[in-house]
Amino acid sequence: MIHPEDVIAAKRDRRALSTEAITAFVAGVGDGRVVDAQIAAFAMAVVLNGMNARETADLTRAMADSGRRLRWDDLAGPVVDKHSTGGVGDKVSLILAALLAACGAFVPMVSGRGLGHTGGTLDKLEAIPGLSVEADGAVMRRILAEAGCAIVGAGPDLAPADRRIYAVRDVTATFGSEALIVASILSKKLAAGVGHLVMDVKVGSGALLPDEDAAQDLAQALVTTAAEAGLACQAVLTDMDQVLGRTAGNALETAEAIAALRDPAQTEPRLLAVTLALAGAALALAGLVDDAAAGERQAMSALHDGRAAERFARMVRAQGGPAGLVDRPERHLAAAPTIVPVPAPEGGVVAAIDVRALGEAVIDLGGGRRRPGDAIDPSVGLAAVAEIGQRISQGEPLAFVHASGDAEARRIVPHVRRAFRLGGEAVTGAGPVRRVVTG
Ligand code: URA
């Protein structure tokens, strides 16, 4: 008999866990024998002491097998997905799912909620009134038939161990572990029956693992662990030293994603570049085009001719959202009652941004959770966020705070202001797409 406390003690004492120990612990998480306090202690021990490649693969497999696995053998196209390691302002999934479907892929995207200071795709989608992210295999099949893409949460029978571990990690500062991130992401993808996966691995101050070397190792671990489990995977390292796009916060990001689908020419260039790079990689990985460059071209034309927007509208309808959302998003998405600027204390060029602090500011406004199950205010967040290299005069806004009231807004403004460092020189950032990691 393997007891959870023995598994925790072994990891606390820096020992490698046997396959049996990991399997038993995760089975206990899945069936409720392991309590939340034990999950938290286990997660903290893994954050502090790490896991080797074999342990990470075992954890991934055990979590994927904690529920059922979906199969899509009857679909007339490749089953493709993209997942991000988490960022601030990262609304790419909302655009990309529809874009890949418009290019001939089927996308059963099982997404997550906010984790730590990062936002969650499900929370963004739930800013759409009436839209449901709850779906079992049969409901997902229906949505895929209608739209070619579905963005849903892992239901109670899909990698249920991840559901519990994720919720505990979110509120115990235990999200920043390579092994836990790999197992969390890949277990959901394996359970969802995905055949081809493109990973967006974030690097920079807003990433779960900010350091470039750690992000590179994470990308490699994702690609290798996925390949071992029979999942074709490529990773793209992308910049998270600034908010992706101009907004952070659930309804604001959903509106920005819809605007990108409607009018790609007006899309913030870094957001467009990351979306197209991931689309190109995914379409090539799935064999729908010869190479990533051809994939980017195909994705660009699906954005420009409105096919991607049309897929998004179909998906929203199939998931219970309103019919006119894409044409008139402002009619349906919640707007915050108070909007105030964050004036720059001095003039200069934006030299650096503490993106994690901006993510924390969104949570403090009510746009994320401090405890599992906390309600989210979809309307709050940050808009028109300044970018690195932007020249700002004294008093000009660094961002606008969207808040539930004046007091809330006033409380958050100084935190947002402190997140920006202004300098004298124009800075050229590393670019939105840093490199691709293949198997
Ligand atoms: N996304 C997930 O699903 N899990 C993580 O741990 C990080 C990002």
CSV table of C-alpha atoms and ligand atoms in Angstrom, one decimal:
chain,number,residue,atom,x,y,z
A,1,MET,CA,0.0,0.0,0.0
A,2,ILE,CA,1.5,3.4,-1.0
A,3,HIS,CA,0.3,6.3,1.2
A,4,PRO,CA,0.1,9.9,-0.1
A,5,GLU,CA,2.2,11.2,2.8
A,6,ASP,CA,5.0,8.8,1.9
A,7,VAL,CA,5.0,10.0,-1.7
A,8,ILE,CA,5.1,13.6,-0.5
A,9,ALA,CA,7.9,12.9,2.0
A,10,ALA,CA,10.0,11.2,-0.7
A,11,LYS,CA,9.8,14.2,-3.0
A,12,ARG,CA,10.4,16.5,0.0
A,13,ASP,CA,13.6,14.6,0.6
A,14,ARG,CA,14.6,14.9,-3.1
A,15,ARG,CA,14.1,11.3,-4.0
A,16,ALA,CA,12.9,10.2,-7.5
A,17,LEU,CA,9.4,8.7,-7.3
A,18,SER,CA,8.8,5.3,-8.7
A,19,THR,CA,6.2,4.8,-11.4
A,20,GLU,CA,4.0,3.0,-8.9
A,21,ALA,CA,4.2,5.8,-6.3
A,22,ILE,CA,3.2,8.4,-8.9
A,23,THR,CA,0.4,6.2,-10.3
A,24,ALA,CA,-1.0,5.6,-6.8
A,25,PHE,CA,-0.8,9.3,-5.8
A,26,VAL,CA,-2.6,10.5,-9.0
A,27,ALA,CA,-5.2,7.7,-8.7
A,28,GLY,CA,-5.9,9.1,-5.2
A,29,VAL,CA,-6.2,12.6,-6.5
A,30,GLY,CA,-8.7,11.4,-9.1
A,31,ASP,CA,-10.9,9.4,-6.7
A,32,GLY,CA,-10.7,11.9,-3.8
A,33,ARG,CA,-8.6,9.8,-1.4
A,34,VAL,CA,-5.9,12.4,-1.6
A,35,VAL,CA,-7.0,15.7,0.1
A,36,ASP,CA,-6.3,19.2,-1.1
A,37,ALA,CA,-3.6,19.8,1.6
A,38,GLN,CA,-1.7,16.8,0.3
A,39,ILE,CA,-2.0,18.0,-3.3
A,40,ALA,CA,-0.6,21.3,-2.1
A,41,ALA,CA,2.3,19.7,-0.3
A,42,PHE,CA,3.1,17.4,-3.2
A,43,ALA,CA,3.0,20.3,-5.7
A,44,MET,CA,5.3,22.4,-3.5
A,45,ALA,CA,7.8,19.5,-3.1
A,46,VAL,CA,7.8,19.2,-6.9
A,47,VAL,CA,8.3,22.9,-7.4
A,48,LEU,CA,11.3,22.9,-5.0
A,49,ASN,CA,12.9,19.6,-6.0
A,50,GLY,CA,11.8,19.0,-9.5
A,51,MET,CA,11.2,15.7,-11.4
A,52,ASN,CA,13.3,13.9,-13.9
A,53,ALA,CA,12.1,13.1,-17.4
A,54,ARG,CA,10.8,9.6,-16.5
A,55,GLU,CA,8.9,11.0,-13.5
A,56,THR,CA,7.4,13.7,-15.6
A,57,ALA,CA,6.3,11.2,-18.3
A,58,ASP,CA,4.8,9.0,-15.5
A,59,LEU,CA,2.9,11.9,-14.0
A,60,THR,CA,1.6,12.9,-17.4
A,61,ARG,CA,0.4,9.4,-18.2
A,62,ALA,CA,-1.2,8.9,-14.8
A,63,MET,CA,-3.1,12.2,-15.1
A,64,ALA,CA,-4.3,11.5,-18.6
A,65,ASP,CA,-5.5,8.1,-17.4
A,66,SER,CA,-7.3,9.5,-14.4
A,67,GLY,CA,-10.4,9.8,-16.6
A,68,ARG,CA,-11.5,8.7,-20.0
A,69,ARG,CA,-9.8,9.4,-23.3
A,70,LEU,CA,-11.7,10.7,-26.3
A,71,ARG,CA,-11.2,9.4,-29.8
A,72,TRP,CA,-12.0,11.2,-33.1
A,73,ASP,CA,-11.3,8.4,-35.7
A,74,ASP,CA,-14.4,9.3,-37.6
A,75,LEU,CA,-13.5,13.0,-38.3
A,76,ALA,CA,-12.6,13.8,-41.9
A,77,GLY,CA,-9.5,15.8,-41.1
A,78,PRO,CA,-6.5,16.0,-38.7
A,79,VAL,CA,-7.2,16.7,-35.0
A,80,VAL,CA,-5.0,19.7,-34.1
A,81,ASP,CA,-4.6,21.9,-31.0
A,82,LYS,CA,-2.6,24.7,-29.5
A,83,HIS,CA,-1.9,25.4,-25.9
A,84,SER,CA,0.0,28.1,-24.1
A,85,THR,CA,2.0,27.9,-21.0
A,86,GLY,CA,0.2,31.0,-19.8
A,87,GLY,CA,0.6,34.7,-20.2
A,88,VAL,CA,-1.0,38.1,-19.6
A,89,GLY,CA,-3.3,39.4,-22.4
A,90,ASP,CA,-2.8,36.1,-24.3
A,91,LYS,CA,-6.1,35.8,-26.3
A,92,VAL,CA,-4.5,33.8,-29.1
A,93,SER,CA,-6.5,30.6,-28.5
A,94,LEU,CA,-9.8,32.4,-29.2
A,95,ILE,CA,-8.5,33.5,-32.6
A,96,LEU,CA,-6.5,30.4,-33.5
A,97,ALA,CA,-9.1,27.7,-32.8
A,98,ALA,CA,-11.4,29.3,-35.4
A,99,LEU,CA,-8.5,30.0,-37.8
A,100,LEU,CA,-7.3,26.4,-37.8
A,101,ALA,CA,-10.8,25.1,-38.3
A,102,ALA,CA,-11.2,27.5,-41.3
A,103,CYS,CA,-8.0,25.9,-42.7
A,104,GLY,CA,-9.3,22.3,-42.6
A,105,ALA,CA,-8.4,21.1,-39.1
A,106,PHE,CA,-10.6,19.9,-36.3
A,107,VAL,CA,-9.8,21.6,-33.0
A,108,PRO,CA,-11.2,20.1,-29.8
A,109,MET,CA,-9.5,22.6,-27.6
A,110,VAL,CA,-9.6,21.7,-23.9
A,111,SER,CA,-8.5,24.9,-22.2
A,112,GLY,CA,-7.9,26.1,-18.6
A,113,ARG,CA,-8.8,28.9,-16.3
A,114,GLY,CA,-6.5,31.5,-15.0
A,115,LEU,CA,-3.4,30.1,-13.3
A,116,GLY,CA,-1.5,32.4,-10.8
A,117,HIS,CA,-1.2,35.8,-12.4
A,118,THR,CA,-1.9,34.5,-15.9
A,119,GLY,CA,-5.3,34.6,-17.6
A,120,GLY,CA,-7.3,31.6,-18.7
A,121,THR,CA,-9.0,31.0,-22.0
A,122,LEU,CA,-12.2,29.6,-20.4
A,123,ASP,CA,-12.6,32.7,-18.2
A,124,LYS,CA,-12.3,34.8,-21.4
A,125,LEU,CA,-14.9,32.8,-23.3
A,126,GLU,CA,-17.2,32.9,-20.3
A,127,ALA,CA,-17.3,36.7,-20.7
A,128,ILE,CA,-19.7,35.9,-23.6
A,129,PRO,CA,-23.2,35.7,-22.2
A,130,GLY,CA,-24.9,32.3,-22.4
A,131,LEU,CA,-21.8,30.5,-23.7
A,132,SER,CA,-21.1,27.3,-21.9
A,133,VAL,CA,-17.6,25.7,-21.7
A,134,GLU,CA,-19.0,22.5,-20.1
A,135,ALA,CA,-19.0,19.7,-22.6
A,136,ASP,CA,-18.7,15.9,-22.5
A,137,GLY,CA,-17.5,13.9,-25.5
A,138,ALA,CA,-20.9,13.8,-27.2
A,139,VAL,CA,-21.4,17.6,-26.9
A,140,MET,CA,-17.9,18.3,-28.1
A,141,ARG,CA,-18.6,16.1,-31.1
A,142,ARG,CA,-21.7,18.1,-31.9
A,143,ILE,CA,-19.9,21.4,-31.6
A,144,LEU,CA,-17.0,20.1,-33.8
A,145,ALA,CA,-19.5,19.0,-36.4
A,146,GLU,CA,-21.1,22.4,-36.5
A,147,ALA,CA,-18.0,24.7,-36.3
A,148,GLY,CA,-14.9,22.5,-36.7
A,149,CYS,CA,-13.6,23.9,-33.3
A,150,ALA,CA,-14.7,23.8,-29.7
A,151,ILE,CA,-13.1,25.5,-26.7
A,152,VAL,CA,-14.2,23.8,-23.6
A,153,GLY,CA,-13.1,22.8,-20.1
A,154,ALA,CA,-12.0,19.3,-19.2
A,155,GLY,CA,-15.3,17.9,-18.0
A,156,PRO,CA,-15.4,15.8,-14.8
A,157,ASP,CA,-14.3,12.7,-16.7
A,158,LEU,CA,-11.4,14.2,-18.7
A,159,ALA,CA,-8.1,14.2,-16.8
A,160,PRO,CA,-9.9,14.9,-13.5
A,161,ALA,CA,-6.7,14.7,-11.6
A,162,ASP,CA,-5.5,17.8,-13.5
A,163,ARG,CA,-8.6,19.7,-12.6
A,164,ARG,CA,-7.9,19.3,-8.9
A,165,ILE,CA,-4.2,19.8,-9.0
A,166,TYR,CA,-4.6,22.9,-11.2
A,167,ALA,CA,-7.1,24.5,-8.8
A,168,VAL,CA,-4.7,24.0,-5.9
A,169,ARG,CA,-1.6,25.2,-7.8
A,170,ASP,CA,-3.5,28.4,-8.8
A,171,VAL,CA,-3.7,29.5,-5.1
A,172,THR,CA,-0.6,28.0,-3.6
A,173,ALA,CA,2.2,29.6,-5.6
A,174,THR,CA,3.0,26.2,-7.0
A,175,PHE,CA,2.4,26.8,-10.7
A,176,GLY,CA,6.1,27.5,-11.7
A,177,SER,CA,7.3,23.9,-12.1
A,178,GLU,CA,8.4,22.4,-15.4
A,179,ALA,CA,7.1,18.9,-14.5
A,180,LEU,CA,3.7,20.2,-13.3
A,181,ILE,CA,3.2,22.4,-16.3
A,182,VAL,CA,4.1,19.5,-18.7
A,183,ALA,CA,1.9,17.0,-17.0
A,184,SER,CA,-1.0,19.4,-16.7
A,185,ILE,CA,-1.0,20.4,-20.3
A,186,LEU,CA,-0.2,17.1,-22.0
A,187,SER,CA,-2.5,15.1,-19.8
A,188,LYS,CA,-5.5,17.2,-21.0
A,189,LYS,CA,-4.3,16.9,-24.7
A,190,LEU,CA,-3.9,13.2,-24.5
A,191,ALA,CA,-7.2,12.7,-22.8
A,192,ALA,CA,-8.9,14.9,-25.5
A,193,GLY,CA,-7.5,12.7,-28.3
A,194,VAL,CA,-5.4,15.4,-30.0
A,195,GLY,CA,-3.1,14.1,-32.7
A,196,HIS,CA,-1.0,17.3,-33.4
A,197,LEU,CA,-0.1,19.9,-30.8
A,198,VAL,CA,1.6,23.3,-31.1
A,199,MET,CA,2.8,24.7,-27.8
A,200,ASP,CA,3.2,28.4,-27.2
A,201,VAL,CA,5.9,28.6,-24.5
A,202,LYS,CA,6.0,32.0,-23.0
A,203,VAL,CA,9.3,33.7,-22.0
A,204,GLY,CA,9.7,36.9,-20.0
A,205,SER,CA,8.4,38.7,-16.9
A,206,GLY,CA,4.7,37.6,-17.4
A,207,ALA,CA,5.5,33.9,-18.0
A,208,LEU,CA,5.0,31.1,-15.4
A,209,LEU,CA,8.7,30.4,-16.0
A,210,PRO,CA,10.2,33.8,-16.9
A,211,ASP,CA,13.8,32.8,-17.5
A,212,GLU,CA,14.7,32.1,-21.2
A,213,ASP,CA,16.7,28.9,-20.3
A,214,ALA,CA,13.9,27.6,-18.2
A,215,ALA,CA,11.4,28.3,-21.0
A,216,GLN,CA,13.7,26.5,-23.5
A,217,ASP,CA,13.9,23.5,-21.2
A,218,LEU,CA,10.2,23.5,-20.7
A,219,ALA,CA,9.6,23.6,-24.5
A,220,GLN,CA,12.0,20.7,-24.9
A,221,ALA,CA,10.3,18.7,-22.1
A,222,LEU,CA,6.9,19.3,-23.7
A,223,VAL,CA,8.0,18.2,-27.1
A,224,THR,CA,9.9,15.1,-25.8
A,225,THR,CA,7.2,14.0,-23.3
A,226,ALA,CA,4.5,14.4,-26.0
A,227,ALA,CA,6.5,12.4,-28.5
A,228,GLU,CA,6.9,9.6,-26.0
A,229,ALA,CA,3.1,9.5,-25.5
A,230,GLY,CA,2.5,9.4,-29.3
A,231,LEU,CA,1.5,13.0,-29.7
A,232,ALA,CA,3.3,15.0,-32.5
A,233,CYS,CA,4.3,18.3,-30.9
A,234,GLN,CA,6.2,21.4,-31.7
A,235,ALA,CA,6.9,24.4,-29.4
A,236,VAL,CA,7.2,28.0,-30.3
A,237,LEU,CA,8.9,30.3,-27.8
A,238,THR,CA,7.1,33.7,-27.7
A,239,ASP,CA,7.6,36.9,-25.9
A,240,MET,CA,5.9,37.6,-22.6
A,241,ASP,CA,8.0,40.7,-21.6
A,242,GLN,CA,4.9,42.7,-22.5
A,243,VAL,CA,1.2,42.2,-22.6
A,244,LEU,CA,0.2,40.4,-25.8
A,245,GLY,CA,-2.0,42.8,-27.7
A,246,ARG,CA,-3.3,45.9,-26.0
A,247,THR,CA,-5.7,44.5,-23.3
A,248,ALA,CA,-5.7,42.2,-20.3
A,249,GLY,CA,-8.9,41.1,-18.7
A,250,ASN,CA,-11.6,38.8,-19.8
A,251,ALA,CA,-14.3,40.7,-21.8
A,252,LEU,CA,-11.6,43.2,-23.0
A,253,GLU,CA,-9.5,40.4,-24.4
A,254,THR,CA,-12.5,38.6,-26.0
A,255,ALA,CA,-13.4,41.9,-27.7
A,256,GLU,CA,-9.8,42.3,-28.9
A,257,ALA,CA,-9.8,38.7,-30.3
A,258,ILE,CA,-13.1,39.3,-32.1
A,259,ALA,CA,-11.7,42.5,-33.6
A,260,ALA,CA,-8.6,40.6,-34.8
A,261,LEU,CA,-10.9,38.1,-36.5
A,262,ARG,CA,-13.0,40.8,-38.1
A,263,ASP,CA,-10.2,43.1,-39.2
A,264,PRO,CA,-6.7,41.6,-39.1
A,265,ALA,CA,-5.2,44.7,-40.7
A,266,GLN,CA,-6.0,46.6,-37.4
A,267,THR,CA,-4.7,43.9,-35.1
A,268,GLU,CA,-1.8,44.8,-32.8
A,269,PRO,CA,1.2,43.4,-34.8
A,270,ARG,CA,2.7,41.3,-32.0
A,271,LEU,CA,-0.6,39.5,-31.4
A,272,LEU,CA,-1.0,38.9,-35.2
A,273,ALA,CA,2.6,37.7,-35.5
A,274,VAL,CA,2.3,35.1,-32.7
A,275,THR,CA,-1.1,33.9,-34.0
A,276,LEU,CA,0.2,33.4,-37.5
A,277,ALA,CA,3.4,31.7,-36.3
A,278,LEU,CA,1.4,29.2,-34.3
A,279,ALA,CA,-1.1,28.7,-37.1
A,280,GLY,CA,1.7,28.1,-39.6
A,281,ALA,CA,3.4,25.6,-37.4
A,282,ALA,CA,0.1,23.8,-36.5
A,283,LEU,CA,-1.0,23.5,-40.2
A,284,ALA,CA,2.4,22.1,-41.2
A,285,LEU,CA,2.6,19.7,-38.3
A,286,ALA,CA,-0.9,18.3,-39.2
A,287,GLY,CA,0.2,17.9,-42.9
A,288,LEU,CA,-2.3,20.4,-44.2
A,289,VAL,CA,0.4,22.4,-45.9
A,290,ASP,CA,4.0,21.8,-46.9
A,291,ASP,CA,5.7,24.0,-44.4
A,292,ALA,CA,5.1,26.7,-41.8
A,293,ALA,CA,5.5,29.6,-44.2
A,294,ALA,CA,2.7,28.1,-46.4
A,295,GLY,CA,0.6,27.6,-43.3
A,296,GLU,CA,1.0,31.3,-42.3
A,297,ARG,CA,-0.1,32.4,-45.8
A,298,GLN,CA,-3.1,30.1,-45.7
A,299,ALA,CA,-4.0,31.4,-42.2
A,300,MET,CA,-3.6,35.0,-43.3
A,301,SER,CA,-6.1,34.5,-46.2
A,302,ALA,CA,-8.6,32.8,-43.9
A,303,LEU,CA,-8.4,35.8,-41.6
A,304,HIS,CA,-8.7,38.3,-44.4
A,305,ASP,CA,-11.6,36.7,-46.2
A,306,GLY,CA,-13.7,36.3,-43.1
A,307,ARG,CA,-13.7,32.5,-42.9
A,308,ALA,CA,-12.0,32.5,-39.5
A,309,ALA,CA,-14.6,35.0,-38.1
A,310,GLU,CA,-17.4,32.9,-39.5
A,311,ARG,CA,-16.0,29.8,-37.8
A,312,PHE,CA,-15.8,31.7,-34.5
A,313,ALA,CA,-19.4,32.9,-34.8
A,314,ARG,CA,-20.5,29.3,-35.5
A,315,MET,CA,-18.6,28.0,-32.4
A,316,VAL,CA,-20.1,30.7,-30.2
A,317,ARG,CA,-23.6,29.7,-31.4
A,318,ALA,CA,-22.9,26.0,-30.9
A,319,GLN,CA,-21.7,26.6,-27.4
A,320,GLY,CA,-24.8,28.6,-26.5
A,321,GLY,CA,-23.6,32.2,-27.1
A,322,PRO,CA,-25.5,35.0,-28.9
A,323,ALA,CA,-25.9,35.1,-32.7
A,324,GLY,CA,-24.8,38.6,-33.3
A,325,LEU,CA,-21.6,38.6,-31.2
A,326,VAL,CA,-19.0,39.0,-33.9
A,327,ASP,CA,-20.9,41.8,-35.6
A,328,ARG,CA,-21.8,43.7,-32.4
A,329,PRO,CA,-19.6,42.5,-29.6
A,330,GLU,CA,-20.2,45.7,-27.6
A,331,ARG,CA,-23.9,44.8,-27.3
A,332,HIS,CA,-23.0,41.5,-25.5
A,333,LEU,CA,-19.8,41.9,-23.6
A,334,ALA,CA,-19.9,43.5,-20.1
A,335,ALA,CA,-18.3,46.9,-19.9
A,336,ALA,CA,-16.8,48.2,-16.7
A,337,PRO,CA,-18.6,51.2,-15.1
A,338,THR,CA,-15.3,53.1,-14.4
A,339,ILE,CA,-12.5,53.7,-16.8
A,340,VAL,CA,-9.5,55.8,-15.7
A,341,PRO,CA,-6.1,56.5,-17.3
A,342,VAL,CA,-2.8,55.7,-15.6
A,343,PRO,CA,-0.8,58.8,-16.3
A,344,ALA,CA,3.0,58.4,-16.9
A,345,PRO,CA,4.8,60.1,-14.0
A,346,GLU,CA,7.5,61.4,-16.4
A,347,GLY,CA,8.2,61.4,-20.1
A,348,GLY,CA,10.3,58.7,-21.8
A,349,VAL,CA,10.4,55.5,-23.7
A,350,VAL,CA,8.9,52.4,-22.2
A,351,ALA,CA,12.1,50.4,-21.4
A,352,ALA,CA,10.7,47.4,-19.4
A,353,ILE,CA,7.3,46.2,-18.0
A,354,ASP,CA,6.7,44.0,-15.0
A,355,VAL,CA,4.0,42.0,-16.8
A,356,ARG,CA,3.4,39.7,-13.8
A,357,ALA,CA,2.5,42.8,-11.8
A,358,LEU,CA,0.0,43.8,-14.5
A,359,GLY,CA,-1.5,40.3,-14.3
A,360,GLU,CA,-1.8,40.6,-10.5
A,361,ALA,CA,-3.5,44.0,-11.0
A,362,VAL,CA,-6.2,42.4,-13.2
A,363,ILE,CA,-6.8,39.8,-10.4
A,364,ASP,CA,-7.0,42.5,-7.8
A,365,LEU,CA,-9.6,44.3,-9.9
A,366,GLY,CA,-11.7,41.1,-9.7
A,367,GLY,CA,-10.7,39.6,-13.1
A,368,GLY,CA,-9.1,36.5,-11.6
A,369,ARG,CA,-9.2,34.3,-8.5
A,370,ARG,CA,-7.5,34.4,-5.2
A,371,ARG,CA,-9.3,31.2,-4.0
A,372,PRO,CA,-10.6,28.3,-5.9
A,373,GLY,CA,-14.2,29.0,-7.0
A,374,ASP,CA,-14.0,32.8,-6.6
A,375,ALA,CA,-16.4,34.6,-8.9
A,376,ILE,CA,-14.8,36.6,-11.7
A,377,ASP,CA,-15.9,40.1,-12.9
A,378,PRO,CA,-15.5,39.8,-16.7
A,379,SER,CA,-15.7,43.5,-17.3
A,380,VAL,CA,-12.5,44.6,-15.5
A,381,GLY,CA,-8.9,44.8,-16.7
A,382,LEU,CA,-6.5,47.0,-18.5
A,383,ALA,CA,-6.8,48.5,-22.0
A,384,ALA,CA,-4.5,50.4,-24.4
A,385,VAL,CA,-1.5,49.0,-22.5
A,386,ALA,CA,1.7,50.8,-23.6
A,387,GLU,CA,4.4,48.6,-25.2
A,388,ILE,CA,8.1,48.4,-25.0
A,389,GLY,CA,9.8,51.1,-27.1
A,390,GLN,CA,6.7,53.4,-27.1
A,391,ARG,CA,7.5,57.0,-26.4
A,392,ILE,CA,5.3,58.5,-23.8
A,393,SER,CA,5.0,62.1,-22.6
A,394,GLN,CA,4.5,63.0,-19.0
A,395,GLY,CA,0.8,62.6,-18.1
A,396,GLU,CA,0.0,60.5,-21.1
A,397,PRO,CA,-1.7,57.2,-20.3
A,398,LEU,CA,0.4,54.0,-19.8
A,399,ALA,CA,-2.8,52.1,-19.8
A,400,PHE,CA,-6.5,52.5,-18.9
A,401,VAL,CA,-7.9,50.7,-15.8
A,402,HIS,CA,-11.4,49.3,-16.3
A,403,ALA,CA,-12.8,48.8,-12.8
A,404,SER,CA,-16.0,48.1,-10.9
A,405,GLY,CA,-15.9,51.5,-9.2
A,406,ASP,CA,-13.8,54.6,-8.5
A,407,ALA,CA,-12.3,53.3,-5.3
A,408,GLU,CA,-11.2,50.1,-7.0
A,409,ALA,CA,-9.7,52.0,-9.9
A,410,ARG,CA,-7.8,54.4,-7.6
A,411,ARG,CA,-6.4,51.5,-5.6
A,412,ILE,CA,-5.0,49.8,-8.7
A,413,VAL,CA,-3.6,52.8,-10.6
A,414,PRO,CA,-0.3,53.1,-8.6
A,415,HIS,CA,0.3,49.4,-9.0
A,416,VAL,CA,-0.1,49.7,-12.8
A,417,ARG,CA,2.1,52.8,-12.9
A,418,ARG,CA,4.9,51.1,-11.0
A,419,ALA,CA,4.9,48.2,-13.5
A,420,PHE,CA,6.4,50.4,-16.2
A,421,ARG,CA,10.0,51.5,-16.3
A,422,LEU,CA,10.6,54.5,-18.5
A,423,GLY,CA,14.0,55.3,-19.9
A,424,GLY,CA,15.7,57.7,-22.2
A,425,GLU,CA,16.5,55.4,-25.1
A,426,ALA,CA,14.2,53.6,-27.6
A,427,VAL,CA,14.5,49.9,-26.8
A,428,THR,CA,14.1,47.2,-29.4
A,429,GLY,CA,12.6,44.1,-27.9
A,430,ALA,CA,13.5,40.5,-28.8
A,431,GLY,CA,10.5,40.3,-31.2
A,432,PRO,CA,7.3,38.5,-30.5
A,433,VAL,CA,8.4,35.1,-31.9
A,434,ARG,CA,11.8,33.9,-30.5
A,435,ARG,CA,12.3,30.4,-31.9
A,436,VAL,CA,10.8,27.0,-32.7
A,437,VAL,CA,11.6,23.8,-30.8
A,438,THR,CA,11.1,20.6,-32.6
A,439,GLY,CA,11.6,17.0,-31.5
B,1,URA,N1,-1.8,25.6,-18.9
B,1,URA,C1,-2.2,24.4,-18.3
B,1,URA,O1,-3.2,23.8,-18.7
B,1,URA,N2,-1.5,24.0,-17.3
B,1,URA,C2,-0.4,24.6,-16.8
B,1,URA,O2,0.2,24.2,-15.8
B,1,URA,C3,0.0,25.8,-17.4
B,1,URA,C4,-0.7,26.3,-18.5
